[in-house]
Amino acid sequence: MTSRRTTSVLAAASALAVFALGACSSTSSSTGSGAGGGTGDQVKVVASTDVWGSVVSAIGGDKVQVTSIIHDPSADPHSYESTADDALAAKKAQLTLGNGGGYDQFFTKLSGEAASAKKLVAYDIAKPGEENEHVWYDLPGVEKVADQVAAALGEIQPASKKTFDDNAKTFKSQVDGLIKKAAALGTAHPGTKVVVTEPVAHYLLKTANIADATPKAFSDAIENETDVPAAAVSDFTKLIKEKQVKALVNNVQTVTPLTKQAVADAKASGVAVVDVSETLPANVTGYIDWMTKDVDSLSGALNS
């Protein structure tokens, strides 16, 4: 979610009206539960987004009560300001899980309210070796997070340690399947290139060995929240219109004149559009279902 970048991209769109791209978003705080409610026996967990909340739920099952602060695609974790309800949930938390990497800075302060809670940061656990903060698409990294979540929950509730470990093992086996499926795409389609409206799914493309041909000046401007140079927008659009790329990977939580134009150009040119997001889509049951749909969508685009 990078609606923080909208201004920069709109400026680029104004400078070159025939083209158009740029930001992420997400709103308000909300509570979700891995068990549909809470009992005194459940471990109270607060996650910065429903993505990480769903990972905790997969590991903890009915033994955790998960509150996901960001769960709405219209809220932007980069600029989100926590509420009194968020602070109250954090104070009761026994475990907190944030994304980190500069993505959800509000959560660093919020997790400080959980004085006695165990605190996990996905980016620090995944250690992707890159500055890209969208580590929920780093499948091997998510496996590392699952292990740490299971370990933390086991320390908090020792009687359920085996359950947490077994759930983590099952979860990781499912992620392993996704890694193999994604990697097979690159093997089946060597040399394939795509462009992206924003590098949200960077790690997934890396796992699939699919090249991101987005002009560097374009990507840098988006990431640095500066005006996208007109030449970079032109180069980006040319790649699509001349079908030099197989797909446009579009962050659906980025809606600007530039992203709309990019999607329109792709559809008009017969270039597949692969939608990705930063919070759980409404039509998924959890993290594995979501990633499965995204990998399948990428596969469909490459096979089209």
mmCIF file of C-alpha atoms in Angstrom:
data_model
loop_
_atom_site.group_PDB
_atom_site.id
_atom_site.type_symbol
_atom_site.label_atom_id
_atom_site.label_comp_id
_atom_site.label_asym_id
_atom_site.label_seq_id
_atom_site.Cartn_x
_atom_site.Cartn_y
_atom_site.Cartn_z
ATOM 1 C CA MET A 1 0.000 0.000 0.000
ATOM 2 C CA THR A 2 1.728 3.062 -1.045
ATOM 3 C CA SER A 3 -0.809 5.829 -1.447
ATOM 4 C CA ARG A 4 2.072 7.865 -0.047
ATOM 5 C CA ARG A 5 3.332 7.711 -3.619
ATOM 6 C CA THR A 6 0.184 8.946 -5.311
ATOM 7 C CA THR A 7 1.257 12.587 -5.501
ATOM 8 C CA SER A 8 4.479 11.761 -7.304
ATOM 9 C CA VAL A 9 2.792 9.609 -9.862
ATOM 10 C CA LEU A 10 -0.035 12.005 -10.484
ATOM 11 C CA ALA A 11 2.557 14.625 -11.210
ATOM 12 C CA ALA A 12 4.055 12.349 -13.819
ATOM 13 C CA ALA A 13 0.636 11.657 -15.255
ATOM 14 C CA SER A 14 -0.034 15.356 -15.545
ATOM 15 C CA ALA A 15 3.286 15.865 -17.296
ATOM 16 C CA LEU A 16 2.443 13.199 -19.817
ATOM 17 C CA ALA A 17 -1.328 12.812 -20.012
ATOM 18 C CA VAL A 18 -1.296 10.022 -22.532
ATOM 19 C CA PHE A 19 0.236 7.747 -19.970
ATOM 20 C CA ALA A 20 -0.515 6.976 -16.332
ATOM 21 C CA LEU A 21 0.898 4.926 -12.401
ATOM 22 C CA GLY A 22 1.858 4.924 -8.733
ATOM 23 C CA ALA A 23 0.887 4.110 -5.048
ATOM 24 C CA CYS A 24 -0.518 1.684 -2.464
ATOM 25 C CA SER A 25 -3.283 1.902 0.118
ATOM 26 C CA SER A 26 -5.277 0.318 3.047
ATOM 27 C CA THR A 27 -7.720 1.760 5.981
ATOM 28 C CA SER A 28 -8.773 1.651 9.586
ATOM 29 C CA SER A 29 -8.172 -0.828 12.320
ATOM 30 C CA SER A 30 -10.158 -3.951 12.907
ATOM 31 C CA THR A 31 -10.205 -7.175 14.819
ATOM 32 C CA GLY A 32 -10.130 -10.613 13.308
ATOM 33 C CA SER A 33 -9.842 -13.854 15.193
ATOM 34 C CA GLY A 34 -8.225 -17.136 14.384
ATOM 35 C CA ALA A 35 -10.962 -18.741 16.444
ATOM 36 C CA GLY A 36 -13.944 -16.542 15.802
ATOM 37 C CA GLY A 37 -13.827 -15.088 19.283
ATOM 38 C CA GLY A 38 -11.650 -15.120 22.355
ATOM 39 C CA THR A 39 -11.389 -17.179 25.517
ATOM 40 C CA GLY A 40 -9.021 -16.982 28.434
ATOM 41 C CA ASP A 41 -7.127 -19.967 27.017
ATOM 42 C CA GLN A 42 -6.353 -18.319 23.690
ATOM 43 C CA VAL A 43 -3.083 -16.522 23.078
ATOM 44 C CA LYS A 44 -3.788 -12.894 22.221
ATOM 45 C CA VAL A 45 -1.887 -11.794 19.126
ATOM 46 C CA VAL A 46 -1.809 -8.426 17.366
ATOM 47 C CA ALA A 47 -0.540 -8.261 13.773
ATOM 48 C CA SER A 48 0.056 -5.116 11.756
ATOM 49 C CA THR A 49 -1.862 -6.439 8.725
ATOM 50 C CA ASP A 50 -4.293 -9.243 7.993
ATOM 51 C CA VAL A 51 -1.611 -10.890 5.866
ATOM 52 C CA TRP A 52 0.486 -11.615 8.934
ATOM 53 C CA GLY A 53 -2.630 -12.174 10.996
ATOM 54 C CA SER A 54 -3.607 -14.982 8.631
ATOM 55 C CA VAL A 55 -0.167 -16.581 8.991
ATOM 56 C CA VAL A 56 -0.542 -16.527 12.777
ATOM 57 C CA SER A 57 -4.023 -18.018 12.481
ATOM 58 C CA ALA A 58 -2.670 -20.833 10.304
ATOM 59 C CA ILE A 59 -0.105 -21.690 12.980
ATOM 60 C CA GLY A 60 -2.205 -21.046 16.073
ATOM 61 C CA GLY A 61 -5.582 -22.308 14.906
ATOM 62 C CA ASP A 62 -8.253 -22.121 17.591
ATOM 63 C CA LYS A 63 -5.642 -21.502 20.273
ATOM 64 C CA VAL A 64 -5.038 -17.897 19.217
ATOM 65 C CA GLN A 65 -7.129 -14.750 19.097
ATOM 66 C CA VAL A 66 -5.716 -12.532 16.351
ATOM 67 C CA THR A 67 -6.290 -8.817 15.922
ATOM 68 C CA SER A 68 -5.134 -7.463 12.550
ATOM 69 C CA ILE A 69 -4.796 -3.676 12.623
ATOM 70 C CA ILE A 70 -4.758 -3.151 8.845
ATOM 71 C CA HIS A 71 -7.355 -5.256 7.103
ATOM 72 C CA ASP A 72 -8.873 -2.867 4.593
ATOM 73 C CA PRO A 73 -7.361 -2.168 1.146
ATOM 74 C CA SER A 74 -8.088 1.550 1.549
ATOM 75 C CA ALA A 75 -5.731 1.998 4.526
ATOM 76 C CA ASP A 76 -2.065 2.842 4.022
ATOM 77 C CA PRO A 77 0.307 1.349 6.615
ATOM 78 C CA HIS A 78 2.937 3.905 5.643
ATOM 79 C CA SER A 79 0.773 6.716 6.979
ATOM 80 C CA TYR A 80 -1.673 4.862 9.248
ATOM 81 C CA GLU A 81 -2.219 6.377 12.673
ATOM 82 C CA SER A 82 -3.211 3.921 15.371
ATOM 83 C CA THR A 83 -6.394 4.418 17.385
ATOM 84 C CA ALA A 84 -7.255 4.015 21.050
ATOM 85 C CA ASP A 85 -8.771 0.618 20.240
ATOM 86 C CA ASP A 86 -5.534 -0.428 18.558
ATOM 87 C CA ALA A 87 -3.556 0.614 21.630
ATOM 88 C CA LEU A 88 -5.922 -1.308 23.904
ATOM 89 C CA ALA A 89 -5.531 -4.456 21.813
ATOM 90 C CA ALA A 90 -1.747 -4.047 21.868
ATOM 91 C CA LYS A 91 -1.673 -3.689 25.650
ATOM 92 C CA LYS A 92 -3.446 -7.036 25.963
ATOM 93 C CA ALA A 93 -1.252 -8.774 23.388
ATOM 94 C CA GLN A 94 1.024 -11.640 24.318
ATOM 95 C CA LEU A 95 2.596 -11.672 20.860
ATOM 96 C CA THR A 96 2.917 -9.001 18.176
ATOM 97 C CA LEU A 97 3.907 -9.509 14.538
ATOM 98 C CA GLY A 98 4.740 -6.595 12.272
ATOM 99 C CA ASN A 99 6.008 -6.452 8.712
ATOM 100 C CA GLY A 100 8.964 -4.120 9.262
ATOM 101 C CA GLY A 101 11.359 -2.823 6.632
ATOM 102 C CA GLY A 102 9.791 0.638 6.892
ATOM 103 C CA TYR A 103 6.420 -0.656 5.725
ATOM 104 C CA ASP A 104 4.345 -0.279 8.886
ATOM 105 C CA GLN A 105 6.191 2.179 11.079
ATOM 106 C CA PHE A 106 3.035 2.889 13.085
ATOM 107 C CA PHE A 107 3.308 -0.651 14.433
ATOM 108 C CA THR A 108 6.725 -0.110 15.984
ATOM 109 C CA LYS A 109 5.218 2.429 18.348
ATOM 110 C CA LEU A 110 2.031 0.421 18.801
ATOM 111 C CA SER A 111 3.853 -2.775 19.730
ATOM 112 C CA GLY A 112 5.643 -0.746 22.370
ATOM 113 C CA GLU A 113 2.297 -0.651 24.181
ATOM 114 C CA ALA A 114 2.612 -4.423 24.595
ATOM 115 C CA ALA A 115 5.222 -4.189 27.312
ATOM 116 C CA SER A 116 5.412 -7.888 28.147
ATOM 117 C CA ALA A 117 4.585 -9.337 24.720
ATOM 118 C CA LYS A 118 6.955 -11.279 22.523
ATOM 119 C CA LYS A 119 7.644 -9.165 19.442
ATOM 120 C CA LEU A 120 8.351 -10.480 15.944
ATOM 121 C CA VAL A 121 9.188 -8.497 12.794
ATOM 122 C CA ALA A 122 8.739 -10.382 9.518
ATOM 123 C CA TYR A 123 11.312 -8.416 7.498
ATOM 124 C CA ASP A 124 13.996 -8.995 10.125
ATOM 125 C CA ILE A 125 13.183 -12.707 10.282
ATOM 126 C CA ALA A 126 13.011 -13.213 6.508
ATOM 127 C CA LYS A 127 16.302 -11.376 5.930
ATOM 128 C CA PRO A 128 15.671 -11.038 2.178
ATOM 129 C CA GLY A 129 18.944 -9.207 1.602
ATOM 130 C CA GLU A 130 17.118 -6.455 -0.289
ATOM 131 C CA GLU A 131 15.418 -3.220 0.674
ATOM 132 C CA ASN A 132 12.062 -4.259 -0.778
ATOM 133 C CA GLU A 133 9.724 -4.442 2.210
ATOM 134 C CA HIS A 134 6.972 -6.558 0.650
ATOM 135 C CA VAL A 135 8.232 -9.744 2.293
ATOM 136 C CA TRP A 136 4.877 -11.536 2.362
ATOM 137 C CA TYR A 137 5.690 -12.417 -1.262
ATOM 138 C CA ASP A 138 9.067 -13.822 -0.154
ATOM 139 C CA LEU A 139 7.887 -17.420 0.203
ATOM 140 C CA PRO A 140 11.064 -18.824 1.819
ATOM 141 C CA GLY A 141 11.014 -15.834 4.161
ATOM 142 C CA VAL A 142 7.411 -16.522 5.146
ATOM 143 C CA GLU A 143 8.458 -20.058 6.107
ATOM 144 C CA LYS A 144 11.016 -18.556 8.485
ATOM 145 C CA VAL A 145 8.322 -16.344 9.970
ATOM 146 C CA ALA A 146 6.068 -19.375 10.470
ATOM 147 C CA ASP A 147 8.817 -21.105 12.451
ATOM 148 C CA GLN A 148 9.316 -18.069 14.667
ATOM 149 C CA VAL A 149 5.574 -17.696 15.243
ATOM 150 C CA ALA A 150 5.309 -21.358 16.256
ATOM 151 C CA ALA A 151 8.274 -21.008 18.599
ATOM 152 C CA ALA A 152 6.862 -17.868 20.231
ATOM 153 C CA LEU A 153 3.395 -19.356 20.657
ATOM 154 C CA GLY A 154 4.950 -22.500 22.123
ATOM 155 C CA GLU A 155 6.796 -20.454 24.717
ATOM 156 C CA ILE A 156 3.640 -18.578 25.637
ATOM 157 C CA GLN A 157 1.489 -21.717 25.799
ATOM 158 C CA PRO A 158 3.827 -24.709 26.322
ATOM 159 C CA ALA A 159 0.956 -27.200 26.545
ATOM 160 C CA SER A 160 0.141 -26.496 22.886
ATOM 161 C CA LYS A 161 3.709 -26.420 21.578
ATOM 162 C CA LYS A 162 3.334 -29.643 19.574
ATOM 163 C CA THR A 163 0.154 -28.349 17.951
ATOM 164 C CA PHE A 164 1.879 -25.124 16.927
ATOM 165 C CA ASP A 165 4.913 -26.976 15.591
ATOM 166 C CA ASP A 166 2.737 -29.423 13.649
ATOM 167 C CA ASN A 167 0.669 -26.585 12.191
ATOM 168 C CA ALA A 168 3.837 -24.761 11.153
ATOM 169 C CA LYS A 169 5.119 -27.919 9.484
ATOM 170 C CA THR A 170 1.877 -28.276 7.524
ATOM 171 C CA PHE A 171 1.900 -24.595 6.580
ATOM 172 C CA LYS A 172 5.509 -24.755 5.398
ATOM 173 C CA SER A 173 4.834 -27.845 3.298
ATOM 174 C CA GLN A 174 2.101 -25.890 1.533
ATOM 175 C CA VAL A 175 4.453 -22.951 0.987
ATOM 176 C CA ASP A 176 7.069 -25.375 -0.343
ATOM 177 C CA GLY A 177 4.525 -26.502 -2.905
ATOM 178 C CA LEU A 178 4.021 -22.899 -3.977
ATOM 179 C CA ILE A 179 7.769 -22.335 -4.250
ATOM 180 C CA LYS A 180 8.114 -25.356 -6.536
ATOM 181 C CA LYS A 181 5.111 -24.291 -8.585
ATOM 182 C CA ALA A 182 6.466 -20.753 -8.989
ATOM 183 C CA ALA A 183 9.971 -21.952 -9.841
ATOM 184 C CA ALA A 184 8.539 -24.237 -12.513
ATOM 185 C CA LEU A 185 7.137 -21.184 -14.297
ATOM 186 C CA GLY A 186 10.597 -19.821 -14.964
ATOM 187 C CA THR A 187 11.771 -23.204 -16.165
ATOM 188 C CA ALA A 188 8.836 -23.493 -18.548
ATOM 189 C CA HIS A 189 9.134 -19.903 -19.772
ATOM 190 C CA PRO A 190 12.847 -19.003 -19.850
ATOM 191 C CA GLY A 191 13.659 -15.390 -20.588
ATOM 192 C CA THR A 192 10.130 -14.189 -19.898
ATOM 193 C CA LYS A 193 9.801 -10.519 -18.966
ATOM 194 C CA VAL A 194 7.061 -8.547 -17.237
ATOM 195 C CA VAL A 195 6.569 -4.977 -16.074
ATOM 196 C CA VAL A 196 5.083 -3.933 -12.740
ATOM 197 C CA THR A 197 3.132 -0.924 -11.578
ATOM 198 C CA GLU A 198 4.963 -1.233 -8.282
ATOM 199 C CA PRO A 199 7.436 -3.860 -7.010
ATOM 200 C CA VAL A 200 4.982 -5.439 -4.571
ATOM 201 C CA ALA A 201 5.388 -8.995 -5.926
ATOM 202 C CA HIS A 202 9.138 -8.616 -6.490
ATOM 203 C CA TYR A 203 10.062 -11.664 -4.428
ATOM 204 C CA LEU A 204 7.480 -13.875 -6.127
ATOM 205 C CA LEU A 205 8.852 -12.928 -9.541
ATOM 206 C CA LYS A 206 12.340 -13.650 -8.244
ATOM 207 C CA THR A 207 11.269 -17.110 -7.055
ATOM 208 C CA ALA A 208 9.723 -17.733 -10.470
ATOM 209 C CA ASN A 209 12.858 -16.425 -12.217
ATOM 210 C CA ILE A 210 10.727 -13.992 -14.202
ATOM 211 C CA ALA A 211 12.555 -10.798 -15.190
ATOM 212 C CA ASP A 212 11.117 -7.428 -14.211
ATOM 213 C CA ALA A 213 11.718 -5.209 -17.249
ATOM 214 C CA THR A 214 10.241 -2.080 -15.666
ATOM 215 C CA PRO A 215 12.544 0.881 -16.464
ATOM 216 C CA LYS A 216 14.767 1.584 -13.452
ATOM 217 C CA ALA A 217 13.984 5.297 -13.534
ATOM 218 C CA PHE A 218 10.299 4.423 -13.318
ATOM 219 C CA SER A 219 10.708 2.023 -10.373
ATOM 220 C CA ASP A 220 13.096 4.342 -8.550
ATOM 221 C CA ALA A 221 10.671 7.238 -8.804
ATOM 222 C CA ILE A 222 7.835 5.135 -7.412
ATOM 223 C CA GLU A 223 9.944 3.842 -4.535
ATOM 224 C CA ASN A 224 11.440 7.249 -3.727
ATOM 225 C CA GLU A 225 8.115 9.077 -3.987
ATOM 226 C CA THR A 226 9.395 11.439 -6.662
ATOM 227 C CA ASP A 227 7.953 12.470 -10.017
ATOM 228 C CA VAL A 228 8.183 9.708 -12.583
ATOM 229 C CA PRO A 229 10.198 11.129 -15.504
ATOM 230 C CA ALA A 230 8.151 11.478 -18.684
ATOM 231 C CA ALA A 231 10.760 9.456 -20.572
ATOM 232 C CA ALA A 232 10.432 6.608 -18.069
ATOM 233 C CA VAL A 233 6.654 6.600 -18.424
ATOM 234 C CA SER A 234 7.066 6.558 -22.199
ATOM 235 C CA ASP A 235 9.511 3.637 -22.049
ATOM 236 C CA PHE A 236 7.208 1.748 -19.682
ATOM 237 C CA THR A 237 4.229 2.223 -21.970
ATOM 238 C CA LYS A 238 6.243 1.242 -25.050
ATOM 239 C CA LEU A 239 7.127 -2.107 -23.478
ATOM 240 C CA ILE A 240 3.431 -2.825 -23.068
ATOM 241 C CA LYS A 241 2.133 -1.499 -26.369
ATOM 242 C CA GLU A 242 4.839 -3.244 -28.377
ATOM 243 C CA LYS A 243 4.255 -6.468 -26.425
ATOM 244 C CA GLN A 244 7.877 -6.704 -25.372
ATOM 245 C CA VAL A 245 6.647 -8.131 -22.073
ATOM 246 C CA LYS A 246 4.376 -11.057 -21.351
ATOM 247 C CA ALA A 247 2.385 -9.465 -18.538
ATOM 248 C CA LEU A 248 1.693 -6.361 -16.492
ATOM 249 C CA VAL A 249 1.779 -7.114 -12.765
ATOM 250 C CA ASN A 250 -0.636 -4.614 -11.260
ATOM 251 C CA ASN A 251 -1.082 -3.730 -7.604
ATOM 252 C CA VAL A 252 -4.866 -3.406 -7.324
ATOM 253 C CA GLN A 253 -4.450 -1.261 -4.227
ATOM 254 C CA THR A 254 -2.767 1.342 -6.399
ATOM 255 C CA VAL A 255 -5.419 3.255 -8.316
ATOM 256 C CA THR A 256 -4.158 6.343 -10.133
ATOM 257 C CA PRO A 257 -4.521 7.690 -13.670
ATOM 258 C CA LEU A 258 -1.191 6.060 -14.513
ATOM 259 C CA THR A 259 -2.124 2.594 -13.249
ATOM 260 C CA LYS A 260 -5.494 2.796 -14.975
ATOM 261 C CA GLN A 261 -3.825 3.748 -18.245
ATOM 262 C CA ALA A 262 -1.253 0.983 -17.883
ATOM 263 C CA VAL A 263 -3.980 -1.618 -17.373
ATOM 264 C CA ALA A 264 -5.977 -0.216 -20.293
ATOM 265 C CA ASP A 265 -2.910 -0.282 -22.545
ATOM 266 C CA ALA A 266 -2.156 -3.863 -21.555
ATOM 267 C CA LYS A 267 -5.670 -5.051 -22.278
ATOM 268 C CA ALA A 268 -5.763 -3.207 -25.596
ATOM 269 C CA SER A 269 -2.406 -4.678 -26.602
ATOM 270 C CA GLY A 270 -3.197 -8.237 -25.596
ATOM 271 C CA VAL A 271 -0.758 -8.224 -22.684
ATOM 272 C CA ALA A 272 -2.021 -10.210 -19.696
ATOM 273 C CA VAL A 273 -2.722 -8.351 -16.443
ATOM 274 C CA VAL A 274 -1.794 -10.100 -13.194
ATOM 275 C CA ASP A 275 -3.390 -8.495 -10.150
ATOM 276 C CA VAL A 276 -1.550 -8.556 -6.821
ATOM 277 C CA SER A 277 -2.333 -6.881 -3.505
ATOM 278 C CA GLU A 278 -1.094 -6.011 -0.039
ATOM 279 C CA THR A 279 -3.977 -7.209 2.105
ATOM 280 C CA LEU A 280 -6.015 -10.385 1.803
ATOM 281 C CA PRO A 281 -8.513 -10.198 -1.073
ATOM 282 C CA ALA A 282 -12.141 -10.793 -0.136
ATOM 283 C CA ASN A 283 -12.327 -14.082 -2.007
ATOM 284 C CA VAL A 284 -9.597 -16.000 -0.162
ATOM 285 C CA THR A 285 -9.626 -18.129 2.972
ATOM 286 C CA GLY A 286 -6.104 -17.308 4.102
ATOM 287 C CA TYR A 287 -2.490 -16.829 3.115
ATOM 288 C CA ILE A 288 -2.036 -20.137 1.273
ATOM 289 C CA ASP A 289 -5.237 -19.715 -0.726
ATOM 290 C CA TRP A 290 -4.210 -16.162 -1.618
ATOM 291 C CA MET A 291 -0.706 -17.065 -2.767
ATOM 292 C CA THR A 292 -2.049 -20.069 -4.675
ATOM 293 C CA LYS A 293 -4.397 -17.801 -6.606
ATOM 294 C CA ASP A 294 -1.568 -15.342 -7.323
ATOM 295 C CA VAL A 295 0.786 -18.055 -8.577
ATOM 296 C CA ASP A 296 -2.027 -19.508 -10.689
ATOM 297 C CA SER A 297 -2.765 -16.048 -12.082
ATOM 298 C CA LEU A 298 0.882 -15.571 -13.038
ATOM 299 C CA SER A 299 0.913 -19.028 -14.602
ATOM 300 C CA GLY A 300 -2.204 -18.238 -16.606
ATOM 301 C CA ALA A 301 -0.646 -15.025 -17.889
ATOM 302 C CA LEU A 302 2.541 -16.735 -18.996
ATOM 303 C CA ASN A 303 0.608 -19.496 -20.711
ATOM 304 C CA SER A 304 -1.767 -17.137 -22.503
#
